[in-house]
Coordinates of N, CA and C in Angstrom, one line a residue:
Chain A
G1 N 47.0 77.3 -189.9 CA 45.7 77.6 -189.2 C 44.9 76.5 -189.1
Q2 N 43.8 76.5 -188.4 CA 42.9 75.5 -188.2 C 41.6 75.8 -189.0
N3 N 41.0 74.8 -189.7 CA 39.9 75.1 -190.5 C 39.0 74.0 -190.6
I4 N 37.7 74.2 -190.4 CA 36.7 73.2 -190.6 C 35.7 73.8 -191.7
D5 N 35.4 72.9 -192.7 CA 34.4 73.4 -193.7 C 33.3 72.5 -193.8
Q6 N 32.2 73.1 -193.8 CA 30.9 72.5 -194.0 C 30.0 73.3 -194.9
P7 N 29.1 72.7 -195.7 CA 28.2 73.5 -196.5 C 27.3 74.4 -195.6
T8 N 27.0 75.5 -195.9 CA 26.2 76.4 -195.1 C 24.7 75.9 -195.0
E9 N 24.2 75.5 -196.1 CA 22.7 75.1 -196.1 C 22.5 74.0 -197.1
M10 N 21.6 73.0 -196.8 CA 21.2 72.0 -197.6 C 19.7 71.7 -197.6
T11 N 19.2 71.3 -198.6 CA 17.7 71.1 -198.7 C 17.5 69.6 -199.2
A12 N 16.5 69.0 -198.5 CA 16.2 67.6 -198.9 C 14.8 67.4 -198.7
T13 N 14.3 66.2 -199.2 CA 12.9 65.9 -199.2 C 12.6 64.9 -198.2
E14 N 11.5 64.9 -197.4 CA 11.1 64.0 -196.5 C 11.1 62.5 -197.1
G15 N 11.7 61.7 -196.4 CA 11.8 60.2 -196.8 C 13.1 59.9 -197.5
A16 N 13.8 60.9 -198.0 CA 15.0 60.8 -198.7 C 16.2 60.6 -198.0
I17 N 17.4 60.6 -198.5 CA 18.7 60.4 -197.9 C 19.5 61.7 -198.2
V18 N 20.3 62.2 -197.2 CA 21.2 63.3 -197.4 C 22.5 63.1 -196.8
Q19 N 23.6 63.5 -197.4 CA 25.0 63.4 -196.9 C 25.4 64.8 -196.6
I20 N 25.9 65.1 -195.4 CA 26.5 66.3 -195.0 C 28.0 66.2 -194.8
N21 N 28.8 66.8 -195.7 CA 30.2 66.7 -195.6 C 30.9 67.7 -194.7
C22 N 32.1 67.2 -194.2 CA 32.9 68.1 -193.3 C 34.4 67.8 -193.7
T23 N 35.0 68.8 -194.1 CA 36.6 68.7 -194.3 C 37.2 69.5 -193.3
Y24 N 38.4 69.1 -192.9 CA 39.2 69.7 -191.9 C 40.8 69.8 -192.1
Q25 N 41.3 70.8 -191.6 CA 42.8 71.0 -191.5 C 43.1 71.5 -190.1
T26 N 43.6 70.7 -189.2 CA 43.8 71.1 -187.8 C 45.2 70.7 -187.3
S27 N 45.5 71.3 -186.2 CA 46.9 70.9 -185.6 C 46.6 69.7 -184.8
G28 N 46.9 68.6 -185.3 CA 46.6 67.3 -184.7 C 45.2 66.8 -184.9
F29 N 45.0 65.5 -184.6 CA 43.6 65.0 -184.8 C 43.5 63.9 -183.8
N30 N 42.4 64.1 -183.0 CA 42.1 63.0 -181.9 C 40.7 62.6 -182.0
G31 N 40.0 62.8 -183.1 CA 38.7 62.3 -183.3 C 37.7 63.4 -183.8
L32 N 36.5 63.1 -184.2 CA 35.6 64.0 -184.8 C 34.2 63.7 -184.3
F33 N 33.5 64.8 -183.8 CA 32.1 64.7 -183.3 C 31.1 65.3 -184.4
W34 N 30.0 64.8 -184.4 CA 28.8 65.4 -185.0 C 27.8 65.7 -184.0
Y35 N 27.2 67.0 -184.0 CA 26.1 67.4 -183.0 C 25.1 67.9 -183.9
Q36 N 23.8 67.7 -183.3 CA 22.6 68.3 -184.0 C 22.1 69.4 -183.1
Q37 N 21.7 70.5 -183.7 CA 21.2 71.7 -183.1 C 20.0 72.3 -183.7
H38 N 18.8 72.1 -183.0 CA 17.7 72.8 -183.5 C 17.7 74.3 -183.2
A39 N 17.0 75.1 -184.0 CA 17.1 76.5 -183.9 C 16.9 77.0 -182.4
G40 N 17.8 77.7 -181.9 CA 17.6 78.3 -180.6 C 17.7 77.3 -179.4
E41 N 18.2 76.1 -179.7 CA 18.3 75.0 -178.6 C 19.7 74.6 -178.5
A42 N 19.9 73.6 -177.6 CA 21.2 73.1 -177.2 C 21.6 72.1 -178.2
P43 N 22.9 72.1 -178.6 CA 23.4 71.0 -179.4 C 23.3 69.7 -178.8
T44 N 22.9 68.6 -179.4 CA 22.8 67.3 -178.8 C 23.9 66.4 -179.6
F45 N 24.5 65.4 -178.9 CA 25.4 64.5 -179.5 C 24.8 63.5 -180.4
L46 N 25.4 63.3 -181.6 CA 25.0 62.3 -182.6 C 26.0 61.2 -182.7
S47 N 27.3 61.6 -183.0 CA 28.3 60.6 -183.2 C 29.7 61.0 -182.9
Y48 N 30.7 60.0 -182.8 CA 32.0 60.2 -182.6 C 32.8 59.3 -183.4
N49 N 33.7 59.7 -184.2 CA 34.6 58.8 -185.0 C 36.1 59.1 -184.6
V50 N 36.8 58.2 -184.4 CA 38.3 58.3 -184.2 C 39.1 57.5 -185.2
L51 N 38.5 56.3 -185.6 CA 39.2 55.5 -186.7 C 38.5 55.6 -187.9
D52 N 39.2 55.4 -189.0 CA 38.6 55.3 -190.3 C 37.4 54.4 -190.5
G53 N 36.4 54.8 -191.3 CA 35.3 53.9 -191.5 C 34.0 54.5 -191.0
L54 N 33.0 53.6 -191.2 CA 31.6 54.1 -191.1 C 31.1 53.6 -189.7
E55 N 30.4 54.5 -189.0 CA 29.7 54.2 -187.7 C 28.3 54.4 -187.9
E56 N 27.4 53.3 -187.7 CA 26.0 53.3 -187.9 C 25.3 53.4 -186.6
K57 N 24.3 54.3 -186.6 CA 23.4 54.4 -185.4 C 22.0 54.7 -185.9
G58 N 21.2 53.7 -186.1 CA 19.9 53.9 -186.5 C 19.7 54.6 -187.8
R59 N 19.1 55.7 -187.9 CA 19.0 56.3 -189.3 C 20.1 57.2 -189.6
F60 N 21.0 57.4 -188.6 CA 22.2 58.2 -188.8 C 23.5 57.4 -188.9
S61 N 24.4 57.8 -189.8 CA 25.7 57.1 -189.9 C 26.7 58.2 -190.0
S62 N 27.9 58.0 -189.6 CA 29.0 58.9 -189.8 C 30.3 58.2 -190.3
F63 N 30.9 58.8 -191.2 CA 32.0 58.2 -191.9 C 33.3 59.1 -191.6
L64 N 34.5 58.5 -191.5 CA 35.7 59.3 -191.3 C 36.8 58.7 -192.2
S65 N 37.6 59.7 -192.9 CA 38.8 59.3 -193.5 C 39.9 60.2 -193.0
R66 N 40.7 59.8 -192.2 CA 41.8 60.6 -191.6 C 42.8 61.1 -192.6
S67 N 43.1 60.2 -193.6 CA 44.1 60.5 -194.6 C 43.6 61.7 -195.5
K68 N 42.3 61.8 -195.6 CA 41.8 62.8 -196.5 C 41.2 64.0 -195.8
G69 N 41.3 63.9 -194.4 CA 40.8 65.0 -193.6 C 39.2 65.3 -193.9
Y70 N 38.4 64.2 -193.9 CA 37.2 64.3 -194.5 C 36.2 63.4 -193.6
S71 N 35.0 63.9 -193.3 CA 34.0 63.1 -192.7 C 32.6 63.5 -193.3
Y72 N 31.7 62.6 -193.2 CA 30.4 63.0 -193.6 C 29.3 62.2 -192.7
L73 N 28.1 62.9 -192.5 CA 27.0 62.4 -191.8 C 26.0 62.0 -192.8
L74 N 25.5 60.9 -192.7 CA 24.5 60.4 -193.6 C 23.2 60.2 -192.8
L75 N 22.1 60.9 -193.3 CA 20.8 60.8 -192.7 C 19.9 60.0 -193.6
K76 N 19.3 59.0 -193.2 CA 18.4 58.2 -194.0 C 16.9 58.4 -193.6
E77 N 16.0 58.1 -194.5 CA 14.5 58.2 -194.2 C 14.2 59.5 -193.5
L78 N 14.5 60.6 -194.0 CA 14.5 61.9 -193.5 C 13.0 62.2 -193.0
Q79 N 13.1 62.8 -191.8 CA 11.8 63.2 -191.2 C 11.8 64.7 -191.0
M80 N 10.6 65.4 -190.9 CA 10.5 66.7 -190.7 C 11.3 67.2 -189.5
K81 N 11.3 66.4 -188.4 CA 12.0 66.8 -187.2 C 13.5 66.7 -187.4
D82 N 14.0 66.2 -188.5 CA 15.5 66.4 -188.8 C 15.9 67.7 -189.3
S83 N 15.0 68.6 -189.6 CA 15.4 69.9 -189.8 C 16.0 70.6 -188.7
A84 N 17.3 70.9 -188.9 CA 18.2 71.4 -187.8 C 19.5 71.8 -188.5
S85 N 20.4 72.3 -187.6 CA 21.8 72.5 -188.1 C 22.6 71.4 -187.5
Y86 N 23.6 70.9 -188.3 CA 24.5 69.8 -187.9 C 25.9 70.3 -187.8
L87 N 26.5 70.2 -186.6 CA 27.9 70.8 -186.4 C 28.9 69.6 -186.3
C88 N 29.9 69.9 -187.1 CA 31.1 69.1 -187.1 C 32.1 69.7 -186.2
A89 N 32.8 68.9 -185.4 CA 33.8 69.4 -184.4 C 34.9 68.4 -184.4
V90 N 36.1 68.9 -184.6 CA 37.3 68.1 -184.6 C 38.1 68.3 -183.3
V91 N 38.7 67.1 -182.7 CA 39.4 67.2 -181.4 C 40.9 67.5 -181.8
D92 N 41.4 68.5 -181.3 CA 42.8 68.9 -181.8 C 43.8 68.2 -180.9
S93 N 45.0 68.6 -181.0 CA 46.1 67.9 -180.3 C 46.1 68.2 -178.8
N94 N 45.4 69.3 -178.4 CA 45.1 69.6 -176.9 C 43.9 69.0 -176.4
Y95 N 43.3 68.2 -177.2 CA 41.9 67.6 -176.9 C 40.8 68.6 -176.6
Q96 N 41.0 69.7 -177.3 CA 39.8 70.8 -177.4 C 39.1 70.6 -178.7
L97 N 37.9 71.0 -178.7 CA 37.1 70.9 -179.9 C 37.2 72.2 -180.8
I98 N 37.4 71.9 -182.1 CA 37.5 73.0 -183.1 C 36.2 72.8 -183.9
W99 N 35.2 73.8 -183.9 CA 34.0 73.6 -184.4 C 33.8 74.2 -185.8
G100 N 33.2 73.5 -186.7 CA 32.7 74.1 -187.9 C 31.4 75.0 -187.7
A101 N 31.1 75.8 -188.7 CA 30.0 76.8 -188.5 C 28.6 76.1 -188.6
G102 N 28.6 74.8 -189.0 CA 27.4 74.2 -189.0 C 26.7 74.2 -190.4
T103 N 25.9 73.1 -190.7 CA 25.1 73.0 -191.9 C 23.6 73.1 -191.6
K104 N 22.9 74.0 -192.0 CA 21.5 74.1 -191.8 C 20.8 73.2 -192.8
L105 N 20.0 72.1 -192.3 CA 19.4 71.2 -193.2 C 17.9 71.6 -193.2
I106 N 17.3 71.8 -194.3 CA 15.9 72.1 -194.5 C 15.2 70.8 -195.1
I107 N 14.2 70.5 -194.6 CA 13.5 69.2 -195.0 C 12.1 69.7 -195.5
K108 N 11.8 69.3 -196.8 CA 10.6 69.7 -197.4 C 9.7 68.5 -197.5
P109 N 8.4 68.7 -197.4 CA 7.6 67.5 -197.5 C 7.5 67.0 -199.0
Chain B
D1 N 15.4 64.6 -163.0 CA 16.1 64.3 -164.3 C 17.5 65.0 -164.2
G2 N 18.6 64.3 -164.6 CA 19.8 64.9 -164.7 C 19.9 65.8 -165.9
G3 N 20.6 67.0 -165.7 CA 20.8 67.8 -166.9 C 21.7 69.1 -166.6
I4 N 21.7 69.9 -167.5 CA 22.5 71.2 -167.4 C 21.5 72.3 -167.7
T5 N 21.5 73.4 -166.8 CA 20.5 74.4 -166.9 C 21.2 75.8 -167.0
Q6 N 20.8 76.5 -167.9 CA 21.3 77.9 -168.1 C 20.1 78.8 -167.8
S7 N 20.6 80.0 -167.2 CA 19.4 81.0 -167.1 C 20.1 82.3 -167.0
P8 N 19.5 83.4 -167.5 CA 18.1 83.3 -168.0 C 18.2 82.9 -169.6
K9 N 17.1 82.7 -170.3 CA 17.2 82.3 -171.7 C 17.4 83.5 -172.5
Y10 N 16.9 84.7 -172.1 CA 17.1 85.9 -172.8 C 17.6 86.9 -171.8
L11 N 18.4 87.8 -172.2 CA 19.0 88.8 -171.3 C 19.4 90.1 -172.0
F12 N 18.9 91.2 -171.5 CA 19.2 92.5 -172.1 C 20.1 93.2 -171.2
R13 N 21.1 93.9 -171.7 CA 22.1 94.7 -170.9 C 22.4 96.0 -171.5
K14 N 22.5 97.0 -170.7 CA 22.9 98.3 -171.2 C 24.4 98.3 -171.3
E15 N 24.8 99.1 -172.3 CA 26.3 99.2 -172.4 C 27.0 99.7 -171.1
G16 N 28.1 99.2 -170.8 CA 28.8 99.5 -169.6 C 28.4 98.8 -168.4
Q17 N 27.5 97.9 -168.5 CA 27.1 97.1 -167.4 C 27.7 95.7 -167.4
N18 N 28.1 95.2 -166.3 CA 28.5 93.8 -166.2 C 27.2 92.9 -166.1
V19 N 27.2 91.7 -166.5 CA 26.1 90.7 -166.4 C 26.6 89.3 -166.3
T20 N 25.9 88.5 -165.4 CA 26.4 87.2 -165.1 C 25.3 86.2 -165.6
L21 N 25.8 85.1 -166.3 CA 25.1 84.1 -166.8 C 25.2 82.9 -166.0
S22 N 24.1 82.2 -165.7 CA 24.2 81.1 -164.8 C 24.3 79.8 -165.6
C23 N 25.0 78.9 -165.0 CA 25.1 77.5 -165.6 C 25.2 76.5 -164.4
E24 N 24.3 75.6 -164.3 CA 24.2 74.6 -163.2 C 24.0 73.2 -163.9
Q25 N 24.8 72.3 -163.3 CA 24.6 70.9 -163.8 C 24.5 69.9 -162.6
N26 N 23.6 69.0 -162.8 CA 23.5 67.8 -161.7 C 23.9 66.5 -162.3
L27 N 24.8 66.5 -163.3 CA 25.3 65.3 -163.9 C 26.5 64.7 -163.2
N28 N 27.0 65.4 -162.2 CA 28.3 65.0 -161.5 C 29.6 65.0 -162.5
H29 N 29.5 66.0 -163.4 CA 30.6 66.1 -164.4 C 31.6 67.0 -163.8
D30 N 32.9 66.7 -164.0 CA 34.0 67.5 -163.6 C 34.3 68.6 -164.5
A31 N 34.1 68.4 -165.9 CA 34.5 69.4 -166.8 C 33.4 70.3 -167.2
M32 N 33.5 71.6 -167.3 CA 32.5 72.5 -167.7 C 33.1 73.6 -168.6
Y33 N 32.2 74.1 -169.6 CA 32.8 74.9 -170.7 C 31.7 76.0 -171.0
W34 N 32.3 77.1 -171.4 CA 31.4 78.2 -172.0 C 31.9 78.5 -173.4
Y35 N 30.9 78.5 -174.4 CA 31.1 78.8 -175.6 C 30.2 80.0 -176.0
R36 N 30.7 80.7 -177.1 CA 29.9 81.7 -177.7 C 29.6 81.3 -179.2
Q37 N 28.3 81.6 -179.5 CA 27.9 81.2 -180.8 C 27.4 82.4 -181.6
D38 N 28.1 82.7 -182.6 CA 27.6 83.8 -183.6 C 27.2 83.3 -184.9
P39 N 26.3 84.0 -185.6 CA 25.7 83.5 -186.9 C 27.0 83.3 -187.9
G40 N 27.0 82.2 -188.6 CA 27.9 81.9 -189.6 C 29.3 81.5 -189.1
Q41 N 29.4 81.3 -187.7 CA 30.8 80.9 -187.1 C 30.5 79.7 -186.3
G42 N 31.6 78.9 -186.1 CA 31.6 77.8 -185.2 C 31.5 78.3 -183.8
L43 N 31.3 77.4 -182.9 CA 31.3 77.7 -181.5 C 32.8 78.1 -181.2
R44 N 32.9 79.2 -180.3 CA 34.3 79.6 -179.9 C 34.3 79.4 -178.4
L45 N 35.4 78.9 -177.9 CA 35.5 78.6 -176.4 C 36.0 79.9 -175.7
I46 N 35.3 80.2 -174.6 CA 35.5 81.3 -173.8 C 36.4 80.9 -172.6
Y47 N 35.8 80.0 -171.8 CA 36.6 79.5 -170.6 C 36.3 78.0 -170.4
Y48 N 37.1 77.2 -169.7 CA 36.7 75.9 -169.4 C 37.3 75.6 -168.0
S49 N 36.7 74.6 -167.3 CA 37.2 74.2 -166.0 C 37.1 72.8 -166.0
Q50 N 38.2 72.1 -165.5 CA 38.2 70.7 -165.4 C 38.1 70.2 -164.0
I51 N 38.1 71.1 -163.1 CA 38.1 70.7 -161.7 C 37.7 72.0 -160.8
V52 N 37.1 71.7 -159.7 CA 36.7 72.9 -158.8 C 37.9 73.7 -158.4
N53 N 37.6 75.0 -158.4 CA 38.6 76.0 -158.1 C 39.8 76.2 -159.1
D54 N 39.5 75.7 -160.3 CA 40.6 75.9 -161.4 C 39.8 76.0 -162.7
F55 N 40.3 77.0 -163.5 CA 39.7 77.2 -164.9 C 40.8 77.8 -165.7
Q56 N 40.6 77.6 -167.1 CA 41.6 78.0 -168.1 C 40.9 78.9 -169.1
K57 N 41.6 79.8 -169.7 CA 41.2 80.7 -170.7 C 41.1 79.9 -172.0
G58 N 40.0 80.2 -172.7 CA 39.8 79.7 -174.1 C 40.4 80.6 -175.1
D59 N 39.8 80.6 -176.3 CA 40.4 81.3 -177.5 C 39.9 82.7 -177.4
I60 N 38.8 83.0 -176.7 CA 38.2 84.4 -176.7 C 37.8 84.9 -175.3
A61 N 38.8 84.8 -174.3 CA 38.5 85.1 -173.0 C 38.5 86.5 -172.6
E62 N 39.0 87.3 -173.5 CA 39.1 88.9 -173.1 C 37.7 89.4 -172.9
G63 N 37.5 90.1 -171.8 CA 36.2 90.7 -171.5 C 35.2 89.9 -170.8
Y64 N 35.8 88.6 -170.4 CA 34.9 87.6 -169.7 C 35.6 87.2 -168.5
S65 N 34.8 86.7 -167.4 CA 35.4 86.1 -166.3 C 34.5 85.0 -165.7
V66 N 35.1 84.0 -165.1 CA 34.3 82.9 -164.6 C 34.8 82.6 -163.2
S67 N 34.1 81.7 -162.5 CA 34.4 81.1 -161.2 C 33.9 79.7 -161.2
R68 N 34.6 78.8 -160.4 CA 34.3 77.5 -160.2 C 34.4 77.1 -158.7
E69 N 33.4 77.6 -158.0 CA 33.5 77.4 -156.5 C 32.9 76.1 -156.1
K70 N 32.0 75.6 -156.9 CA 31.3 74.3 -156.7 C 31.3 73.5 -158.0
K71 N 31.3 72.2 -157.8 CA 31.4 71.3 -158.9 C 30.1 71.5 -159.9
E72 N 28.9 71.9 -159.3 CA 27.7 72.0 -160.0 C 27.6 73.3 -160.9
S73 N 28.4 74.3 -160.5 CA 28.1 75.7 -161.0 C 29.4 76.3 -161.7
F74 N 29.1 77.0 -162.8 CA 30.2 77.6 -163.6 C 29.6 78.9 -164.1
P75 N 29.4 80.0 -163.3 CA 28.8 81.1 -163.9 C 29.8 81.9 -164.7
L76 N 29.3 82.6 -165.7 CA 30.1 83.4 -166.7 C 29.7 84.9 -166.5
T77 N 30.7 85.8 -166.3 CA 30.4 87.2 -166.2 C 30.9 87.9 -167.5
V78 N 30.0 88.6 -168.2 CA 30.4 89.3 -169.3 C 30.6 90.8 -168.8
T79 N 31.8 91.3 -168.9 CA 32.1 92.6 -168.3 C 32.0 93.7 -169.4
S80 N 32.1 94.8 -168.9 CA 31.9 96.0 -169.9 C 33.1 96.1 -170.7
A81 N 34.2 95.3 -170.5 CA 35.3 95.3 -171.4 C 35.1 94.5 -172.6
Q82 N 34.0 93.7 -172.7 CA 33.9 92.9 -173.8 C 33.3 93.8 -174.9
K83 N 33.9 93.9 -176.0 CA 33.6 95.0 -177.0 C 32.3 94.6 -177.8
N84 N 32.1 93.4 -178.0 CA 30.9 92.9 -178.8 C 30.2 91.7 -178.1
P85 N 29.5 92.0 -177.0 CA 29.0 90.9 -176.3 C 27.7 90.3 -176.7
T86 N 26.9 91.0 -177.7 CA 25.7 90.4 -178.2 C 26.0 89.0 -178.9
A87 N 25.4 88.0 -178.3 CA 25.6 86.7 -178.9 C 24.8 85.7 -178.2
F88 N 24.8 84.4 -178.7 CA 24.2 83.3 -178.0 C 25.3 82.6 -177.2
Y89 N 25.1 82.4 -175.9 CA 26.1 81.8 -175.0 C 25.6 80.3 -174.6
L90 N 26.5 79.4 -174.8 CA 26.2 78.0 -174.4 C 27.2 77.5 -173.4
C91 N 26.6 76.8 -172.4 CA 27.4 76.2 -171.3 C 27.4 74.7 -171.6
A92 N 28.4 74.0 -171.4 CA 28.5 72.6 -171.6 C 29.2 71.9 -170.5
S93 N 28.9 70.6 -170.3 CA 29.6 69.8 -169.3 C 29.9 68.5 -169.9
S94 N 31.0 67.8 -169.5 CA 31.3 66.5 -169.9 C 31.9 65.8 -168.7
I95 N 31.8 64.4 -168.7 CA 32.4 63.7 -167.6 C 33.9 63.6 -167.7
L96 N 34.4 63.7 -168.8 CA 35.9 63.8 -169.0 C 36.2 65.0 -169.8
N97 N 37.3 65.3 -170.3 CA 37.6 66.4 -171.3 C 36.6 66.3 -172.4
I98 N 36.2 67.4 -172.9 CA 35.2 67.5 -173.9 C 35.7 66.9 -175.3
G99 N 36.9 66.7 -175.4 CA 37.5 66.1 -176.6 C 37.4 64.5 -176.5
T100 N 37.0 64.0 -175.4 CA 37.1 62.6 -175.2 C 35.8 62.0 -174.9
A101 N 34.8 62.9 -174.6 CA 33.5 62.3 -174.2 C 32.4 63.2 -174.7
E102 N 31.2 62.6 -174.8 CA 30.0 63.3 -175.2 C 29.8 64.6 -174.3
A103 N 29.4 65.7 -174.9 CA 29.2 66.9 -174.1 C 27.7 67.1 -174.0
F104 N 27.3 67.6 -172.8 CA 25.8 68.0 -172.7 C 25.7 69.5 -172.6
F105 N 24.9 70.1 -173.4 CA 24.7 71.5 -173.4 C 23.5 72.0 -172.8
G106 N 23.6 73.2 -172.2 CA 22.4 73.9 -171.7 C 21.6 74.5 -172.9
Q107 N 20.5 75.1 -172.6 CA 19.6 75.6 -173.7 C 20.1 77.0 -174.1
G108 N 21.1 77.5 -173.6 CA 21.7 78.8 -174.0 C 21.1 80.0 -173.5
T109 N 21.8 81.0 -173.5 CA 21.4 82.4 -173.1 C 21.6 83.4 -174.3
R110 N 20.6 84.0 -174.6 CA 20.8 85.0 -175.7 C 21.0 86.4 -175.1
L111 N 22.2 87.0 -175.2 CA 22.4 88.3 -174.6 C 22.4 89.3 -175.7
T112 N 21.7 90.4 -175.3 CA 21.6 91.6 -176.2 C 22.0 92.7 -175.5
V113 N 23.0 93.5 -176.1 CA 23.4 94.8 -175.5 C 22.6 95.9 -176.1
V114 N 21.9 96.7 -175.3 CA 21.0 97.7 -175.9 C 21.5 99.0 -175.5

């Protein structure tokens, strides 16, 4: 079967760093996306990894290890507006997305 | 401004009624998708279309129907055959297949069956 695992909820402090993990077991792998979704709103694209390693984009970075079936999203200098759900999605062998349930991130002052 | 628009934002339906959710995009994207989002679950694919006048079933197509008569529009009908239709529905579009390019999502329609 296909499985994407993310923690259900995480809490962090404004100004700190948080790492959101995603592990996957899928039929084929053609890349991994991270999306941000504020409550009741549309998901928005954050990052895409297809090769092993770290991709940095401002305060957000995403890491991929294909051999371990593992990715993480690193958020630095946390701001209150970063309170949202973070969705991990793996591209399977048919180039469709398999979505994790999302990690709800709560930022406290 | 280019974007993808879903309407309405909230929708109430009586049991036994069909209802149609609208999705329009002016991004000139070929590919469009309908997902369902339930609490504690990942997005699940209902239908997708990669070209006008053609569409494919996703993982949970039963009880739903779509059409793609225009590039800009991809309406979803939730029929009375859908056993558990109360959910948050998201429409998305991408310039290429969603597995190869950034997807743009609409604001969603929250459907409640009463």
